[in-house]
mmCIF file of C-alpha atoms (C1' of nucleotides) in Angstrom:
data_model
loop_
_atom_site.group_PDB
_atom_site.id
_atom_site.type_symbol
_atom_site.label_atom_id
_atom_site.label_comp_id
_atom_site.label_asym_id
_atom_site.label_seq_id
_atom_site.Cartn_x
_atom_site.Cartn_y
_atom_site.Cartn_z
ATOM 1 C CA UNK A 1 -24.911 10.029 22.458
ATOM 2 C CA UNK A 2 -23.107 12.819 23.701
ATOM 3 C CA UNK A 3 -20.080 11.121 21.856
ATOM 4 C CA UNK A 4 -20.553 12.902 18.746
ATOM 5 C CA UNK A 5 -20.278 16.042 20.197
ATOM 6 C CA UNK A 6 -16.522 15.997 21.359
ATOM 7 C CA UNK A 7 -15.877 15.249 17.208
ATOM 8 C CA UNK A 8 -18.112 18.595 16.319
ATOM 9 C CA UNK A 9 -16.286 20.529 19.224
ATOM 10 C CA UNK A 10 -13.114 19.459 17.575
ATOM 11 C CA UNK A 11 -13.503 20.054 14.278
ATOM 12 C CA UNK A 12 -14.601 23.570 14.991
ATOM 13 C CA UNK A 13 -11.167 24.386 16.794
ATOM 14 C CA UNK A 14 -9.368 22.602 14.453
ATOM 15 C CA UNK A 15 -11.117 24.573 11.698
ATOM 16 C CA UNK A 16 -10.488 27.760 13.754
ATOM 17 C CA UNK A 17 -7.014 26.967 14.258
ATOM 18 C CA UNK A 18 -6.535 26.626 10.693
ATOM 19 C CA UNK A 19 -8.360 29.880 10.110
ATOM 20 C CA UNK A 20 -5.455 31.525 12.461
ATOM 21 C CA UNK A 21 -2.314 29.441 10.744
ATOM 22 C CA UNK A 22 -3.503 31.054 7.376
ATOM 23 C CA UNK A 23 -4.220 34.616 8.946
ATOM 24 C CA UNK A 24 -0.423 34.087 10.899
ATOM 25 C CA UNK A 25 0.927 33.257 7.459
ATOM 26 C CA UNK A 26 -1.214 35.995 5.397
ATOM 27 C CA UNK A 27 0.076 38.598 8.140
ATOM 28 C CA UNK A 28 3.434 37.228 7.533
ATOM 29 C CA UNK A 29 3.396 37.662 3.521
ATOM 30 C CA UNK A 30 1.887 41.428 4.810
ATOM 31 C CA UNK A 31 4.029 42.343 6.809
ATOM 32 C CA UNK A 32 7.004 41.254 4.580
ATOM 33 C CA UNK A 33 5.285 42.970 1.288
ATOM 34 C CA UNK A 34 7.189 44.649 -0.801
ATOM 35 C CA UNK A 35 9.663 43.143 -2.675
ATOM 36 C CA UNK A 36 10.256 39.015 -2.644
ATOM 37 C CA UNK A 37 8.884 37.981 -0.251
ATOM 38 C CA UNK A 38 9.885 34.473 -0.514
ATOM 39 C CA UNK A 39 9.181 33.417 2.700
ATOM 40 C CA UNK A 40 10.925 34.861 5.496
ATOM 41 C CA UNK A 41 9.906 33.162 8.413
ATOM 42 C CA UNK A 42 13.105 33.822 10.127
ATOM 43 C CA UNK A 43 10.926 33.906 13.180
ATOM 44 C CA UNK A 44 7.921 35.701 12.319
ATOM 45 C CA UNK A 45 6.076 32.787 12.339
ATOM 46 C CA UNK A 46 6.123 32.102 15.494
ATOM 47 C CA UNK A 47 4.616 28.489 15.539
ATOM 48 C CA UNK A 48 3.201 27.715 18.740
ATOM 49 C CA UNK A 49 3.290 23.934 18.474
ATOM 50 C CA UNK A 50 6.148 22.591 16.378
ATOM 51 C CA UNK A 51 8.815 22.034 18.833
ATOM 52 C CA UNK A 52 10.001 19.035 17.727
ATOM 53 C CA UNK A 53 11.902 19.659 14.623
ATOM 54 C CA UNK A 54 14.184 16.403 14.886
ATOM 55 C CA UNK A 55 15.234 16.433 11.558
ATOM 56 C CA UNK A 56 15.372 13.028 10.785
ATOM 57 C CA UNK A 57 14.840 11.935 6.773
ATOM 58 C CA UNK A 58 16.927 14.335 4.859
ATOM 59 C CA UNK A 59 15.145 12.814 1.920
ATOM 60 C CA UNK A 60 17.733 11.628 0.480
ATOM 61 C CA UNK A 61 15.848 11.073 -2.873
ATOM 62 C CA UNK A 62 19.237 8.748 -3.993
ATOM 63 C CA UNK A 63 17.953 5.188 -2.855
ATOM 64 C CA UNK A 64 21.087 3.456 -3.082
ATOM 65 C CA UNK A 65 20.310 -0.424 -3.302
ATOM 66 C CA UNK A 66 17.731 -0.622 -5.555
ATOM 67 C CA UNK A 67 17.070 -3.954 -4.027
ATOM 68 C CA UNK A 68 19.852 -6.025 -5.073
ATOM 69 C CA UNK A 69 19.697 -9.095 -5.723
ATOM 70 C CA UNK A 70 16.300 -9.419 -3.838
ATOM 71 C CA UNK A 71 14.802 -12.289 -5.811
ATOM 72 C CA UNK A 72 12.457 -13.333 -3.189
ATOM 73 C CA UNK A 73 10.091 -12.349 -4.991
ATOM 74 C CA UNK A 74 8.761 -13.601 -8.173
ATOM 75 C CA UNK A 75 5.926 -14.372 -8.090
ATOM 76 C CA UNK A 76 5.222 -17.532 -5.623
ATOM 77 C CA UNK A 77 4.099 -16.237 -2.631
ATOM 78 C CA UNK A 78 2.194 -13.640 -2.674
ATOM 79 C CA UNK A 79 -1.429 -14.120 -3.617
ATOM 80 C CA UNK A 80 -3.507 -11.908 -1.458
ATOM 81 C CA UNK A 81 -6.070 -13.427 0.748
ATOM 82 C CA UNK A 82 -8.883 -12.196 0.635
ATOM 83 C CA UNK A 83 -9.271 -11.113 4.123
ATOM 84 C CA UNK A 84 -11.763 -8.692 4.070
ATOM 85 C CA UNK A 85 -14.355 -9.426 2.060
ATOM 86 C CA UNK A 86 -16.917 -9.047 4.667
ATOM 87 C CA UNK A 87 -19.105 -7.562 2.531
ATOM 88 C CA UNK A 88 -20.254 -4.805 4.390
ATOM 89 C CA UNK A 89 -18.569 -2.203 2.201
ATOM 90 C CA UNK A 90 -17.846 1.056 4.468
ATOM 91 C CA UNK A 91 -20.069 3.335 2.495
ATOM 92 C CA UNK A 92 -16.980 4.450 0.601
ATOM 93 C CA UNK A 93 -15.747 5.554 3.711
ATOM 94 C CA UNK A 94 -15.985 8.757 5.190
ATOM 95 C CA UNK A 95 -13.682 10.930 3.935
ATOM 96 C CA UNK A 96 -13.714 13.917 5.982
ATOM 97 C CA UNK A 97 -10.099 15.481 6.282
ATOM 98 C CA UNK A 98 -8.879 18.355 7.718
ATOM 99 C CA UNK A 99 -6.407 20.543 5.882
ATOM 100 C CA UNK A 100 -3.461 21.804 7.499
ATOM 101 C CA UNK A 101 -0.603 23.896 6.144
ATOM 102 C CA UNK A 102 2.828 23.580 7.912
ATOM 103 C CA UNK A 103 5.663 26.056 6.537
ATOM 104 C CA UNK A 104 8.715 24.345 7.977
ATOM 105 C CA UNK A 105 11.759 26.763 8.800
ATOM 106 C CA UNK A 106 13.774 27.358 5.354
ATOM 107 C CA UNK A 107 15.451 23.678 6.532
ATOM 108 C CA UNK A 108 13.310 20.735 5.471
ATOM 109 C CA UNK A 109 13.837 19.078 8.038
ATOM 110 C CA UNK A 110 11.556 18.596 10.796
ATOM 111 C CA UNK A 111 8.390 16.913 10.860
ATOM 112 C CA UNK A 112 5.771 18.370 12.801
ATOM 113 C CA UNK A 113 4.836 16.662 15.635
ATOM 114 C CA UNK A 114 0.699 16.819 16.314
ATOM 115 C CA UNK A 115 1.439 14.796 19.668
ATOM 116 C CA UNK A 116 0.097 11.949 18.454
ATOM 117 C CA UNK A 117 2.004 8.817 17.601
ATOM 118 C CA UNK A 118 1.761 8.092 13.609
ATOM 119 C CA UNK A 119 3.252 4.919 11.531
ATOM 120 C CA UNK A 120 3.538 5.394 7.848
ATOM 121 C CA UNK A 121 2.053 2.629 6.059
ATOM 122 C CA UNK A 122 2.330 4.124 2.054
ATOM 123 C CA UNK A 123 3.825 6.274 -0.246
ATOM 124 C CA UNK A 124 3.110 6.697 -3.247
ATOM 125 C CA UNK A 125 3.878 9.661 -5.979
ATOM 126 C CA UNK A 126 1.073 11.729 -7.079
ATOM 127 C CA UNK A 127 0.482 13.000 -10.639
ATOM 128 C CA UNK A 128 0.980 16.587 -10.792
ATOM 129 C CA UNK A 129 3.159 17.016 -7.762
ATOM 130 C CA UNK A 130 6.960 16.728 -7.661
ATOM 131 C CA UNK A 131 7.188 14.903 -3.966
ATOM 132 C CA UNK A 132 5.711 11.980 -2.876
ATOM 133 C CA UNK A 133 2.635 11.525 -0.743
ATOM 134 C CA UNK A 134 3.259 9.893 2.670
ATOM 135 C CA UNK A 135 0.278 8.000 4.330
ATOM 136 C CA UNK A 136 0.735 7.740 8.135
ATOM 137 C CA UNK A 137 -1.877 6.129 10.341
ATOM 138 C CA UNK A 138 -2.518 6.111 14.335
ATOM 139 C CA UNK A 139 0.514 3.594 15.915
ATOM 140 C CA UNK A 140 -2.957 2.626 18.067
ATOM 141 C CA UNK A 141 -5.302 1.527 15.377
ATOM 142 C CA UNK A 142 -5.409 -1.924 16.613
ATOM 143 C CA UNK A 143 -5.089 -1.078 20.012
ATOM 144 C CA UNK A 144 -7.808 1.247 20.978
ATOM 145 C CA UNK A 145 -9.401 1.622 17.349
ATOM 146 C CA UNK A 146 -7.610 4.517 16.690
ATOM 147 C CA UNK A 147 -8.519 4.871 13.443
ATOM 148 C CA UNK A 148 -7.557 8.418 12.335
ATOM 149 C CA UNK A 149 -5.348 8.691 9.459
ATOM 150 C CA UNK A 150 -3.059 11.518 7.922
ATOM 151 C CA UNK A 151 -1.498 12.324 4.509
ATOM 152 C CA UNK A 152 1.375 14.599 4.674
ATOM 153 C CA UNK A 153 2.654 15.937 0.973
ATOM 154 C CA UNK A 154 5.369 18.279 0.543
ATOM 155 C CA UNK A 155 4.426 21.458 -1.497
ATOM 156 C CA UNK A 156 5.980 21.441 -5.161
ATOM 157 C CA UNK A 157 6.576 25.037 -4.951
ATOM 158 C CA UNK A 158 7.340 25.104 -1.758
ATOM 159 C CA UNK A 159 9.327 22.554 -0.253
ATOM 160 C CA UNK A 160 9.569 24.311 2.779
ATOM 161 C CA UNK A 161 6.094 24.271 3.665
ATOM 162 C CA UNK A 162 3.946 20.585 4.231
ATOM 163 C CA UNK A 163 0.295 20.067 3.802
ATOM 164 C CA UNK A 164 -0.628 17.430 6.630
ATOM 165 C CA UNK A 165 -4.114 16.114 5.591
ATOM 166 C CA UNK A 166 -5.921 14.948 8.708
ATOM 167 C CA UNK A 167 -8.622 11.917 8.197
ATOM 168 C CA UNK A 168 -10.770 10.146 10.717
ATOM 169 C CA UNK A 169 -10.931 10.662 14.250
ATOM 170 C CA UNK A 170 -8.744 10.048 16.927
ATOM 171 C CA UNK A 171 -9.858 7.584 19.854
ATOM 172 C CA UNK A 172 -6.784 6.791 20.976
ATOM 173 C CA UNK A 173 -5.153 7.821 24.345
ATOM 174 C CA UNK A 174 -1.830 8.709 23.498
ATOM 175 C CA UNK A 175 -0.149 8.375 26.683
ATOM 176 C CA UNK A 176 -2.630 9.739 28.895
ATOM 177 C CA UNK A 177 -4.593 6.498 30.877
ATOM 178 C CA UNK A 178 -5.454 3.695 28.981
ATOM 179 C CA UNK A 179 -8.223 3.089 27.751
ATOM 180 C CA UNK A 180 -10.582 4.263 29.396
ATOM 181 C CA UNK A 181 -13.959 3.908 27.813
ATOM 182 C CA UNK A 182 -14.217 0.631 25.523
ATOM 183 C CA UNK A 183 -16.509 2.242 23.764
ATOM 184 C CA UNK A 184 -15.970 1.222 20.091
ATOM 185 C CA UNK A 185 -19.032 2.276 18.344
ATOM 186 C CA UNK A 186 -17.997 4.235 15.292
ATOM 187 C CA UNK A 187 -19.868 6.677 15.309
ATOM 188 C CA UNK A 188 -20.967 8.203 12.100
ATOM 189 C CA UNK A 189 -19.898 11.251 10.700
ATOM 190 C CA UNK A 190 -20.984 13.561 8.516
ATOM 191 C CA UNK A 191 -19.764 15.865 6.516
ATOM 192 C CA UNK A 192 -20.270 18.736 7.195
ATOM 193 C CA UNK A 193 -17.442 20.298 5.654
ATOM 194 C CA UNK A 194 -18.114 23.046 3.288
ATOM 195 C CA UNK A 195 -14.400 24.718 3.042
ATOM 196 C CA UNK A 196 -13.793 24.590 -0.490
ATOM 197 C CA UNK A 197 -10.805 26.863 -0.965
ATOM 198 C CA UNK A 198 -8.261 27.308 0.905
ATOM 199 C CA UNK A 199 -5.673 28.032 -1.300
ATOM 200 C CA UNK A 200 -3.093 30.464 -0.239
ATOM 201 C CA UNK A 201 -1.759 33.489 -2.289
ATOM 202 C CA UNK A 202 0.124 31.678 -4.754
ATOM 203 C CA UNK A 203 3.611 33.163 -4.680
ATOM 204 C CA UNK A 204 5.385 34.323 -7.404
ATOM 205 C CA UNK A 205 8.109 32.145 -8.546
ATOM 206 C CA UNK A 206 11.006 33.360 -9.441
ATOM 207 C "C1'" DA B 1 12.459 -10.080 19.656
ATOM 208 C "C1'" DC B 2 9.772 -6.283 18.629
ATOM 209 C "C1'" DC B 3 8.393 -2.455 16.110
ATOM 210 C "C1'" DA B 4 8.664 1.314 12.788
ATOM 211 C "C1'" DT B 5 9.850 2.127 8.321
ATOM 212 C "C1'" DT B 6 10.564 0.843 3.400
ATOM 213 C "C1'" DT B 7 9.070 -0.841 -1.038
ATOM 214 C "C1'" DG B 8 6.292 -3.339 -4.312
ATOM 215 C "C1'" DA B 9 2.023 -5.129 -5.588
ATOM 216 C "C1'" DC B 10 -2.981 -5.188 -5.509
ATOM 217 C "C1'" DC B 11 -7.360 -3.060 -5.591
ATOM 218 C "C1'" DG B 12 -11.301 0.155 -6.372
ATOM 219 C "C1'" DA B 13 -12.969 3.989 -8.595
ATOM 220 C "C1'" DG B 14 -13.303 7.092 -12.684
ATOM 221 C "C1'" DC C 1 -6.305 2.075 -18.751
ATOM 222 C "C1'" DT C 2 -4.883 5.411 -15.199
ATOM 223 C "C1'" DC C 3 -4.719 7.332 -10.590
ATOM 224 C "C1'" DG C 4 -4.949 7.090 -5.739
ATOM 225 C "C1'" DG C 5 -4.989 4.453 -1.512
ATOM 226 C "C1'" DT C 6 -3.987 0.478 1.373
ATOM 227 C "C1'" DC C 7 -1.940 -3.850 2.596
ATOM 228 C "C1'" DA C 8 1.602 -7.019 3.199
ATOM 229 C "C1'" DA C 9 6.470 -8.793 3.125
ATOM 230 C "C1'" DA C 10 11.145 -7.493 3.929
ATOM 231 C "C1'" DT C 11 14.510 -4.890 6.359
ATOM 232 C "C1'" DG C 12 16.800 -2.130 9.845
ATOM 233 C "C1'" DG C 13 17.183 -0.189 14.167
ATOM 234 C "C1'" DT C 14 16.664 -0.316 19.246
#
DNA sequence: ACCATTTGACCGAG
DNA sequence: CTCGGTCAAATGGT
């Protein structure tokens, strides 16, 4: 019963949080004014929670290989199985997501770390935008039901900053005990999500 | 060996 | 048909 609650209470900071990210970043473009701005965060941003920057995929967009000689394929094996056909259908699944802008240092590199532990399962390039979409999902999904999901998409304007796309709910430990409550009821949510616009002060290009 | 990541194919909705 | 999202096999790294 009272399970629901911890969801709301989270949402509303996240939603707050987001509200101060965008008033950090507005105050930045501010206090900057005049003249390109072009984002400046040599430090003004001060973001409190990206401390991991590890630079790791330089996105090196050149994928050498091309799968060489992979022939593997061809058609034989494959044929899905049609494991899920339970029949239930989900509702078309609750999409609630929470939007989350992450301006990255002038380097690309760095992914921002939420704390939690994410394994990309899909990528896949979206009309209209010049970078791929990533689709990561909680490393725990099987394990506790972790079933929270995020989409992370590079800006096409700016490459510098990320949107990280939050979706489902997190029920997962991380590291801290295991497991505690076996409680898997999925609870269900509802949207209650009225931000429509969000959009940020579109900055001149060049 | 395991696990995370990569890539292609399949599927559902519009 | 197209677009977006997810799964599943293959691969690489530890």
């Amino acid at each position: 019963m009272e399970n629901g609650w911890s969801w709301e209470q989270k949402t509303l900071i996240t939603e707050i949080i987001q509200g101060m990210e965008l008033a950090k970043q507005l105050r930045a473009h501010l206090n900057t004014t005049s003249s390109v701005e072009t984002r400046d965060m040599g430090g003004s941003t001060g973001q409190p929670q990206n401390a991991g920057f590890s630079a790791g995929v330089p996105e090196s967009p050149i994928s050498i290989n091309g799968s060489p000689g992979s022939d593997g394929f061809d058609g034989s094996v494959k044929d899905n199985q049609g494991y899920n056909e339970a029949s239930k259908k989900r509702k078309t699944t609750p999409r609630c997501a929470d939007q989350v802008r992450v301006s990255t240092e002038n380097g690309l590199e760095g992914q921002y770390d939420d704390g939690y532990s994410w394994r990309k399962y899909g990528q896949k390039d979206i009309l209209g935008t010049k970078y791929p979409r990533s689709y990561y999902r909680c490393t725990h999904r099987n394990s506790q039901n972790c079933w929270a999901t995020k989409q992370v998409q590079r800006s096409d304007e700016d490459p510098t900053v990320f949107e990280i796309k939050y979706r489902g709910t997190h029920n997962c430990a991380h590291g801290n005990q295991s497991i505690p409550s076996p409680e898997e009821q999925e609870k269900k949510q509802k949207n209650t999500n009225n931000n429509s616009q969000q959009q940020q002060s579109q900055q001149a290009l060049f």
